[in-house]
PDB file of C-alpha atoms in Angstrom:
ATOM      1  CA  UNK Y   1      -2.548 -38.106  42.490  1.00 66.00           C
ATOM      2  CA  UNK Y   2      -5.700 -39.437  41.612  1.00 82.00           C
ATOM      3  CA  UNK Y   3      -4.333 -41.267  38.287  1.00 95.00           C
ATOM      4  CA  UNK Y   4      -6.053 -41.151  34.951  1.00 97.00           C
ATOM      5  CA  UNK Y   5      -9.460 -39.621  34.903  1.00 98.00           C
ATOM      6  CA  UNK Y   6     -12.158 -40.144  32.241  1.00 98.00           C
ATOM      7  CA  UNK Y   7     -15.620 -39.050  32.304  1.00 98.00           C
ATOM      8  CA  UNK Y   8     -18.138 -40.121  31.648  1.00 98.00           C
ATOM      9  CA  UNK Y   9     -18.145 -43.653  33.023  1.00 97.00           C
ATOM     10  CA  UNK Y  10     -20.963 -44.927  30.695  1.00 98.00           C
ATOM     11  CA  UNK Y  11     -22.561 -43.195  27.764  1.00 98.00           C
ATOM     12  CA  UNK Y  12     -25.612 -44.266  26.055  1.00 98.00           C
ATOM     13  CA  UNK Y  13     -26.178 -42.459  23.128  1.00 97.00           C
ATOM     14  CA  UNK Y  14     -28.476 -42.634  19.607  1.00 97.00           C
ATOM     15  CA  UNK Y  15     -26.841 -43.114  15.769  1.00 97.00           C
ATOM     16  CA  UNK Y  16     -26.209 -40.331  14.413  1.00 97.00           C
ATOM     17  CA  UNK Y  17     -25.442 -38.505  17.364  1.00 98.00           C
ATOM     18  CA  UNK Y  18     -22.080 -36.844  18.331  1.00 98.00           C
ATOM     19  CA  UNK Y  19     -19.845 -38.015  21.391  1.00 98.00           C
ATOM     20  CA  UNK Y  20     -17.298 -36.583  23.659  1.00 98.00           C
ATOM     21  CA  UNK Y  21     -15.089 -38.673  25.747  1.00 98.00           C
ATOM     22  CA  UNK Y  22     -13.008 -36.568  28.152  1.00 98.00           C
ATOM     23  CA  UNK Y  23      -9.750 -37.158  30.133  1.00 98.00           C
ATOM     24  CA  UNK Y  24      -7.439 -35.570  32.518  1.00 98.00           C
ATOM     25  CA  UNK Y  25      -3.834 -37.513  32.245  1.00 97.00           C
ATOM     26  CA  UNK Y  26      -1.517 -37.705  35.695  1.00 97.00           C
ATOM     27  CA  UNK Y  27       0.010 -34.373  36.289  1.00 96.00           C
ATOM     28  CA  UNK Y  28       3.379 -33.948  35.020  1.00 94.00           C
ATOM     29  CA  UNK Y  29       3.040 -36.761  32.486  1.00 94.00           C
ATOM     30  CA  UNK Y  30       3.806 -35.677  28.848  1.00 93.00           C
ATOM     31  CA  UNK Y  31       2.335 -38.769  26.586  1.00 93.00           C
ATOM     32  CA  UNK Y  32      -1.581 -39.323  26.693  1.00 96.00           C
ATOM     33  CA  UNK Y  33      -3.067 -42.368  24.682  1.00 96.00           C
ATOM     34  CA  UNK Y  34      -6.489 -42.920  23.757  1.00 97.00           C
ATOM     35  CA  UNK Y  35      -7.208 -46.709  23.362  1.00 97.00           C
ATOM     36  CA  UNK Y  36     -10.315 -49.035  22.244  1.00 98.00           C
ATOM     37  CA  UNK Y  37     -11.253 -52.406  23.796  1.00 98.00           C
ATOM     38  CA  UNK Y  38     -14.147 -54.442  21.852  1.00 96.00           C
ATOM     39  CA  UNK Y  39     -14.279 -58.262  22.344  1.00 93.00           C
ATOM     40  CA  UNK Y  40     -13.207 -59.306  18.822  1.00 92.00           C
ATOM     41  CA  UNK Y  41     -10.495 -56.442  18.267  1.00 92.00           C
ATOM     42  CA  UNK Y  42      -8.759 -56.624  22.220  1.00 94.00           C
ATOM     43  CA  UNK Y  43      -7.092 -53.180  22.746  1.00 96.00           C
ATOM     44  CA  UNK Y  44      -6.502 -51.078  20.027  1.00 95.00           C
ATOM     45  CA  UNK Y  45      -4.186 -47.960  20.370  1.00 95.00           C
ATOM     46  CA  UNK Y  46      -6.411 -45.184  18.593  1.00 96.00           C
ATOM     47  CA  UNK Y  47      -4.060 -42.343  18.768  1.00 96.00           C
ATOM     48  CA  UNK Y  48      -1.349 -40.780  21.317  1.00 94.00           C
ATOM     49  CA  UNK Y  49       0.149 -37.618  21.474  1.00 95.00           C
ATOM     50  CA  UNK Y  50       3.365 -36.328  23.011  1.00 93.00           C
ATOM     51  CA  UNK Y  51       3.904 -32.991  24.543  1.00 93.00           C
ATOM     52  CA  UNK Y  52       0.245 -31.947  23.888  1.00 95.00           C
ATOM     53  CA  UNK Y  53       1.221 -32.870  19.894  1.00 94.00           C
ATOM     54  CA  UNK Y  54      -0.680 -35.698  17.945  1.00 94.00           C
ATOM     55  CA  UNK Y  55       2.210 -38.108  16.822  1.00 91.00           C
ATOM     56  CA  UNK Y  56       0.412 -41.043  15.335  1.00 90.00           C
ATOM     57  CA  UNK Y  57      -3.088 -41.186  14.736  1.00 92.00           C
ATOM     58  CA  UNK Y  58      -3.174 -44.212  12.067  1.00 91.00           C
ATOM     59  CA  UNK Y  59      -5.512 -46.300  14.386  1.00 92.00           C
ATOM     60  CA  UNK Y  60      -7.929 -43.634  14.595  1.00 95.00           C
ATOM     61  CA  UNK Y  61     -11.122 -46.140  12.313  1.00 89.00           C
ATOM     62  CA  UNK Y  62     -12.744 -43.242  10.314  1.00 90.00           C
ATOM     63  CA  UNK Y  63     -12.801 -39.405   9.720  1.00 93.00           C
ATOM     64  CA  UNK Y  64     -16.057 -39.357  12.456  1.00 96.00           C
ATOM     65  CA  UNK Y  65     -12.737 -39.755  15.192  1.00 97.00           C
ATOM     66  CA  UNK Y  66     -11.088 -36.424  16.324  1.00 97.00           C
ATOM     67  CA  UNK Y  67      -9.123 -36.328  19.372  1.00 98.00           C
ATOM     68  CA  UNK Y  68      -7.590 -33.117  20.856  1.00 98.00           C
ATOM     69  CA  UNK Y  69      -5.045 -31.905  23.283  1.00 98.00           C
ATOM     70  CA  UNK Y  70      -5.791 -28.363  24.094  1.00 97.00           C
ATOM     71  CA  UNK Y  71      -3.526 -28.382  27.371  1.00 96.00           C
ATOM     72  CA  UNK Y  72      -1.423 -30.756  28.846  1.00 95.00           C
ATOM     73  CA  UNK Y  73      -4.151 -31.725  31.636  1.00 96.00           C
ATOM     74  CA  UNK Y  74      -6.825 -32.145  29.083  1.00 97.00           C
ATOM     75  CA  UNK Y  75      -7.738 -34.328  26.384  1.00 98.00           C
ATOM     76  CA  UNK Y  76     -11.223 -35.401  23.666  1.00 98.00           C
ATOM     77  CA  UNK Y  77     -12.279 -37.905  21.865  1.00 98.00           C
ATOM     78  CA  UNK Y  78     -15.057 -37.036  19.825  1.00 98.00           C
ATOM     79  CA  UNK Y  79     -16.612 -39.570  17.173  1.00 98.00           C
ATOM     80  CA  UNK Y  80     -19.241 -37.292  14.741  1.00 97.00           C
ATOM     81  CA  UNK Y  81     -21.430 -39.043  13.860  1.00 97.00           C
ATOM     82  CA  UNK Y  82     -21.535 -42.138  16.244  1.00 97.00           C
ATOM     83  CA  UNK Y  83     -22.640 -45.814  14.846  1.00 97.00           C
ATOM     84  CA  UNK Y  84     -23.457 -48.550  16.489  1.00 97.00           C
ATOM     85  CA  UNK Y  85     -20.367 -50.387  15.873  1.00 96.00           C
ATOM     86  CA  UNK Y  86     -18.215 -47.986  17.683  1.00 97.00           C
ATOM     87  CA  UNK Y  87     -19.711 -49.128  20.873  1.00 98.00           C
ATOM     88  CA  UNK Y  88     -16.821 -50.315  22.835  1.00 98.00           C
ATOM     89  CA  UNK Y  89     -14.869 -49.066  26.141  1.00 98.00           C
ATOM     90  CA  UNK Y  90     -12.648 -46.457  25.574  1.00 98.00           C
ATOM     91  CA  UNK Y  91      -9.502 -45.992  27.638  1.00 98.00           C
ATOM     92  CA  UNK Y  92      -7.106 -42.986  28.284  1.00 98.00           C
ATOM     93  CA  UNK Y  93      -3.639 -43.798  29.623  1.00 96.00           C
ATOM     94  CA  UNK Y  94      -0.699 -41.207  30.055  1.00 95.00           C
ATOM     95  CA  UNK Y  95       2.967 -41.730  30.951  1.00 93.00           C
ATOM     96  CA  UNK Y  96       6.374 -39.704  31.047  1.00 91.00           C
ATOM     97  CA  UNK Y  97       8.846 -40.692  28.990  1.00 83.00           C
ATOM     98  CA  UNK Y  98       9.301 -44.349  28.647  1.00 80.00           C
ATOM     99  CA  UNK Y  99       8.074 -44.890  31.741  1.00 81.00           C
ATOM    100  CA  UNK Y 100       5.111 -47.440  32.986  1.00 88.00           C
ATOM    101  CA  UNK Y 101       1.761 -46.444  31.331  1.00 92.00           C
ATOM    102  CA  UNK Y 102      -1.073 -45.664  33.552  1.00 94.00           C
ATOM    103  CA  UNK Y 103      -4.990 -46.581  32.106  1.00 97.00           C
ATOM    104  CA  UNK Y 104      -8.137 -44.719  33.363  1.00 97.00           C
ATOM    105  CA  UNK Y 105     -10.875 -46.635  34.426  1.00 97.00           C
ATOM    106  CA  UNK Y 106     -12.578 -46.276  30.867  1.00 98.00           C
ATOM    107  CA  UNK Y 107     -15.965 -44.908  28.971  1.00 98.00           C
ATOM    108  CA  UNK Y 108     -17.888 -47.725  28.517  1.00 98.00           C
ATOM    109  CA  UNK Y 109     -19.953 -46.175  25.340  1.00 98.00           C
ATOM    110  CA  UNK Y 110     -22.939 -47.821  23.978  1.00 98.00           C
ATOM    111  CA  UNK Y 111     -24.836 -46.621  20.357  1.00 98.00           C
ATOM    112  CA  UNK Y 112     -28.006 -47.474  19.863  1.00 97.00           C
TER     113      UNK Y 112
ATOM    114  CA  UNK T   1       3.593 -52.872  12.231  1.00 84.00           C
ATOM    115  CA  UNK T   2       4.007 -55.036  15.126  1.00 90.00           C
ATOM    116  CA  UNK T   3       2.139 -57.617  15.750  1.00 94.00           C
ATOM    117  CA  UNK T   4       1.245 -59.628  19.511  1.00 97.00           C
ATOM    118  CA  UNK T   5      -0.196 -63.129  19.560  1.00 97.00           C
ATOM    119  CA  UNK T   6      -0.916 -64.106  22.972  1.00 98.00           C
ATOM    120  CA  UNK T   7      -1.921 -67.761  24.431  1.00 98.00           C
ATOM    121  CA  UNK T   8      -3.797 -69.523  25.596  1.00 98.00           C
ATOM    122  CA  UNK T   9      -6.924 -67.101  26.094  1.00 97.00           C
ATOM    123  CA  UNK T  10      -7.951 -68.980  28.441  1.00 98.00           C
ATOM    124  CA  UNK T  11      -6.386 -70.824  31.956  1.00 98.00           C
ATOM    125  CA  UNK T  12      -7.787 -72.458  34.239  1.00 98.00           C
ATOM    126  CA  UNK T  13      -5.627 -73.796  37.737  1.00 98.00           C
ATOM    127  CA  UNK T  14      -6.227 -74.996  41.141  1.00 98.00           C
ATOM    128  CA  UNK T  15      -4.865 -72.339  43.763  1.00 98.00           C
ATOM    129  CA  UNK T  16      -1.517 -72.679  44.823  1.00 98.00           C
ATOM    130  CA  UNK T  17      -0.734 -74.235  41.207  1.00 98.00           C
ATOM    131  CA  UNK T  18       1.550 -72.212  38.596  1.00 98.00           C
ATOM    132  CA  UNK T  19       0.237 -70.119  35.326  1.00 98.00           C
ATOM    133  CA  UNK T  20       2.026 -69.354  32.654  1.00 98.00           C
ATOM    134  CA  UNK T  21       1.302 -67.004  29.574  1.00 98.00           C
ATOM    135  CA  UNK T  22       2.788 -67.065  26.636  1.00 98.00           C
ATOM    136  CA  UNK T  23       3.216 -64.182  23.695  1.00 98.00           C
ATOM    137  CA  UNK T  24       5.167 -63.652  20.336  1.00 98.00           C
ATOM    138  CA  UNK T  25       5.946 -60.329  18.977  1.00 97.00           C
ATOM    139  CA  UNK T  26       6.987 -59.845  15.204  1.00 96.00           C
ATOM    140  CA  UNK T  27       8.903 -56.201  14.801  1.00 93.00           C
ATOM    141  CA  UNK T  28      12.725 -57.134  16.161  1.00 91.00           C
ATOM    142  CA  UNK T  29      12.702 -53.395  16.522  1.00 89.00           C
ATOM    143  CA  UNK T  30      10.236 -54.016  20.159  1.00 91.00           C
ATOM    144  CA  UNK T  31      12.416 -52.919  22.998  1.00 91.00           C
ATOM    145  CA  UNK T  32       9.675 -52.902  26.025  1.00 92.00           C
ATOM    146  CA  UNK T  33       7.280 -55.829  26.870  1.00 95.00           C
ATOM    147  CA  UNK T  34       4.709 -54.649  29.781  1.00 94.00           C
ATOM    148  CA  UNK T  35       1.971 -57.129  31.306  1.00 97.00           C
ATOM    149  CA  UNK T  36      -1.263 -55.714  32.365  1.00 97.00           C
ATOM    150  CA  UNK T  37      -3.480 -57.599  34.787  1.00 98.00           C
ATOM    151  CA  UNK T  38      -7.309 -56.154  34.295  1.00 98.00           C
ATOM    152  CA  UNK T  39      -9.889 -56.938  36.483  1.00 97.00           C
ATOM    153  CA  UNK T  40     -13.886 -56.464  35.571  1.00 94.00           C
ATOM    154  CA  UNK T  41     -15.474 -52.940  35.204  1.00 93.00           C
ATOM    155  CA  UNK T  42     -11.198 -51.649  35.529  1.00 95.00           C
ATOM    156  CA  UNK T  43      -8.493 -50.316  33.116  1.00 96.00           C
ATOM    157  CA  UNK T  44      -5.791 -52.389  32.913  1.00 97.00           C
ATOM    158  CA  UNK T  45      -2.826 -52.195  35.608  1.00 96.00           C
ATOM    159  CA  UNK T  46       0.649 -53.130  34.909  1.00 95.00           C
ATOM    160  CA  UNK T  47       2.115 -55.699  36.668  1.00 97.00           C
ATOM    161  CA  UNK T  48       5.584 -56.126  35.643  1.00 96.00           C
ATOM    162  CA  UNK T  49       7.304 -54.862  32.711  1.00 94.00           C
ATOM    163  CA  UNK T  50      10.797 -55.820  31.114  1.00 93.00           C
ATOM    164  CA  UNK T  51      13.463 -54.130  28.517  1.00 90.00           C
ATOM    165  CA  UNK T  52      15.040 -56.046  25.809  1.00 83.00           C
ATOM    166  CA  UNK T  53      18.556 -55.972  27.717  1.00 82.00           C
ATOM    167  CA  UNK T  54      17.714 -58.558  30.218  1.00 82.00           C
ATOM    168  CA  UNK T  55      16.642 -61.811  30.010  1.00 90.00           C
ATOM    169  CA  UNK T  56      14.674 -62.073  32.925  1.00 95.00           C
ATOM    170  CA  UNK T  57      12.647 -59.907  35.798  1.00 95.00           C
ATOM    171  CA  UNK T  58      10.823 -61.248  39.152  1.00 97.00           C
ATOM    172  CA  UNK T  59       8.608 -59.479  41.572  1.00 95.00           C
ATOM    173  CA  UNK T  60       7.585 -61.758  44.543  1.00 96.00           C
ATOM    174  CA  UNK T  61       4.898 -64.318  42.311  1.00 97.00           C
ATOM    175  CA  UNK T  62       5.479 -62.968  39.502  1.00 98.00           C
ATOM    176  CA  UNK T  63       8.527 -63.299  37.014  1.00 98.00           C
ATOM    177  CA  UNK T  64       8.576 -62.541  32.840  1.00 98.00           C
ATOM    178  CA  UNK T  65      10.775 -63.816  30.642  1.00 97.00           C
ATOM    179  CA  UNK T  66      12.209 -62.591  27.165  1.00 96.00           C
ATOM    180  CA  UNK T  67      13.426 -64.569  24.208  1.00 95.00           C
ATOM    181  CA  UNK T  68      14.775 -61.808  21.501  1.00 93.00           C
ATOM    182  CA  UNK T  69      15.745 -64.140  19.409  1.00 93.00           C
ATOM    183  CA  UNK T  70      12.990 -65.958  19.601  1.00 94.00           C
ATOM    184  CA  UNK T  71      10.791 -62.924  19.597  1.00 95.00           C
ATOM    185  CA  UNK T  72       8.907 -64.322  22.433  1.00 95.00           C
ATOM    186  CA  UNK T  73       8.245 -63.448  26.189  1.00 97.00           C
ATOM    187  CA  UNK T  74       5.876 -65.481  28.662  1.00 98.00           C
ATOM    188  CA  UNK T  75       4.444 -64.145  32.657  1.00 98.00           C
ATOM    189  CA  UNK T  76       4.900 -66.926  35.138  1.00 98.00           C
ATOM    190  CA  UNK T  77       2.861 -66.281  38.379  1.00 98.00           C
ATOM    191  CA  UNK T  78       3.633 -69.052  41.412  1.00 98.00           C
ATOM    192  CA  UNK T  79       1.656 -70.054  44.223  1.00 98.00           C
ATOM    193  CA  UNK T  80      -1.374 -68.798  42.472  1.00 98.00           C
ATOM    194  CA  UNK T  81      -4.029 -67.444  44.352  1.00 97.00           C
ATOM    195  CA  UNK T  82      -7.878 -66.153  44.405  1.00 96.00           C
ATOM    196  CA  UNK T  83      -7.145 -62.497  43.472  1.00 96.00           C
ATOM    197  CA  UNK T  84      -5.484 -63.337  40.823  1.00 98.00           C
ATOM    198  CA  UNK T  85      -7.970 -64.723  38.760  1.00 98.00           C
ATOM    199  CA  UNK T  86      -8.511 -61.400  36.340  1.00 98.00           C
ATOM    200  CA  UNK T  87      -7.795 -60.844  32.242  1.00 98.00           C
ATOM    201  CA  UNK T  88      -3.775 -60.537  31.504  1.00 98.00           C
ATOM    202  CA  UNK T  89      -2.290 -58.645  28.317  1.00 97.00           C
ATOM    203  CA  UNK T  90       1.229 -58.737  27.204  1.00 97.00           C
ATOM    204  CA  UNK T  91       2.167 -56.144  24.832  1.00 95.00           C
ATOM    205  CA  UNK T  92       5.421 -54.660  23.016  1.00 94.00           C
ATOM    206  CA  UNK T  93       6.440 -51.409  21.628  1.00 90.00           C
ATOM    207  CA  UNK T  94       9.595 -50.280  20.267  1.00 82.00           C
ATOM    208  CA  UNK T  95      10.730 -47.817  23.145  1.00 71.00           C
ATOM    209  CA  UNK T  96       8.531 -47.804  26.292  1.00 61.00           C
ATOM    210  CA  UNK T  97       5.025 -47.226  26.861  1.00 56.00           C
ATOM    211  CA  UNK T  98       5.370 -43.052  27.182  1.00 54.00           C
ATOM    212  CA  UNK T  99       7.204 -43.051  23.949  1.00 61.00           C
ATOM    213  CA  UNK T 100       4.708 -44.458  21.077  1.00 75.00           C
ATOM    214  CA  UNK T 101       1.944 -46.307  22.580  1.00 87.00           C
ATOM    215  CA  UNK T 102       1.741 -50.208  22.731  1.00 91.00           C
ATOM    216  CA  UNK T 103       0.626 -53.040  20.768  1.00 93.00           C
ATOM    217  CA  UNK T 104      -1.487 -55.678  23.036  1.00 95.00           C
ATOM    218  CA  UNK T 105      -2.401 -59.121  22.757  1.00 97.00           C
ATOM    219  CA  UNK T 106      -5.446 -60.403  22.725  1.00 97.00           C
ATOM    220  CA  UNK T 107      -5.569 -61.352  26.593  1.00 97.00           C
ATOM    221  CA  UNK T 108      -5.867 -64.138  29.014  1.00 98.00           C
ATOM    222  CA  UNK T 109      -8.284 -64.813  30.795  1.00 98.00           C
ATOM    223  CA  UNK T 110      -6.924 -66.440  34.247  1.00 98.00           C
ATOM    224  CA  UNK T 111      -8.786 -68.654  36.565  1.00 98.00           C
ATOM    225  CA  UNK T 112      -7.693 -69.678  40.007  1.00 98.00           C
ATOM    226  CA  UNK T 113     -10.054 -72.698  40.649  1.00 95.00           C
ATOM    227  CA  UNK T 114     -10.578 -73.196  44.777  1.00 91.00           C
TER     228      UNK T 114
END
């Protein structure tokens, strides 16, 4: 398996603008997470879902954060409209069960 | 919720030397306590993991230990070498990493001096 993938690597995009963020989980895993790394906050679990089913999105940071799970190989995260401050990495991770959580290898997003 | 402090942030040691991490966790109800090693431009990786039902795990270098009553768990990597020199997390989470998503510290930022 090629593990967690996220795409796009790096996205540069203007205020006010909207943003996807896209990722395929590790077949056969049934929990995806969608996390946020900044310098002063460390990683920040945004929101995770089980079985294709959001279960907890209290640290999504604002109402401009939406995150779908049409299918259980596909997954968004879509801030409308974007701000400056939510430039940060963003990083998928998926796992079954309790099992060992695997990370992607981020979206490095930047708003200017 | 819970909450993960993490020290020191940063460590430096000459190769070959020990490191050890330290963390504290605050909900008693944190079952699973995962370390991440993340190296520039990567996600982060686990390294070793551990369940509240034993007090200790090793894997070659690297061991973890866990306090419950304490509410505190610390990574010990021996014989320390370049490639190890990277950013470590410790986290916690009531049930395991698939089940509700994990609570991280704030990271550690390890360097293996020549």
């Amino acid at each position: 398996d090629a593990g967690v993938i996220q795409s796009p690597r790096h996205e540069v995009t203007e205020m006010g603008q909207e943003v996807t963020l896209r990722c395929k989980p590790i077949s056969g895993h049934n929990s995806l997470f969608w996390y946020r790394q900044t310098m002063m906050r460390g990683l920040e679990l945004l929101i995770y879902f089980n079985n294709n089913v959001p279960i907890d999105d209290s640290g999504m940071p604002e109402d401009r954060f939406s995150a779908k799970m049409p299918n259980a190989s596909f997954s968004t995260l879509k801030i409308q409209p974007s701000e400056p401050r939510d430039s940060a990495v963003y990083f998928c991770a998926s796992s079954l069960g309790i099992n060992e959580a695997f990370f992607g290898q981020g979206t490095r997003l930047t708003v200017v | 919720g819970e909450n993960v402090e993490q020290h020191p942030s940063t460590l430096s040691v000459q190769e070959g030397d020990s490191a050890v991490i330290k963390c504290t966790y605050s909900d008693s109800a944190s079952n699973y306590f995962p370390w991440y090693k993340q190296e520039l431009g990567k996600g982060p990786q686990l390294i070793i993991d551990i369940r509240s039902n034993v007090g200790e795990k090793k894997d070659q270098r690297i061991a973890v230990t866990l306090n419950k009553t304490a509410k505190h768990f610390s990574l010990h990597i021996t014989e320390t070498q370049p490639e190890d020199s990277a950013v470590y997390f410790c986290a916690a989470s009531p049930a395991g990493g698939g089940a509700d998503g994990l609570t991280f510290g704030k990271g550690t930022h390890l360097i293996i001096q020549p």
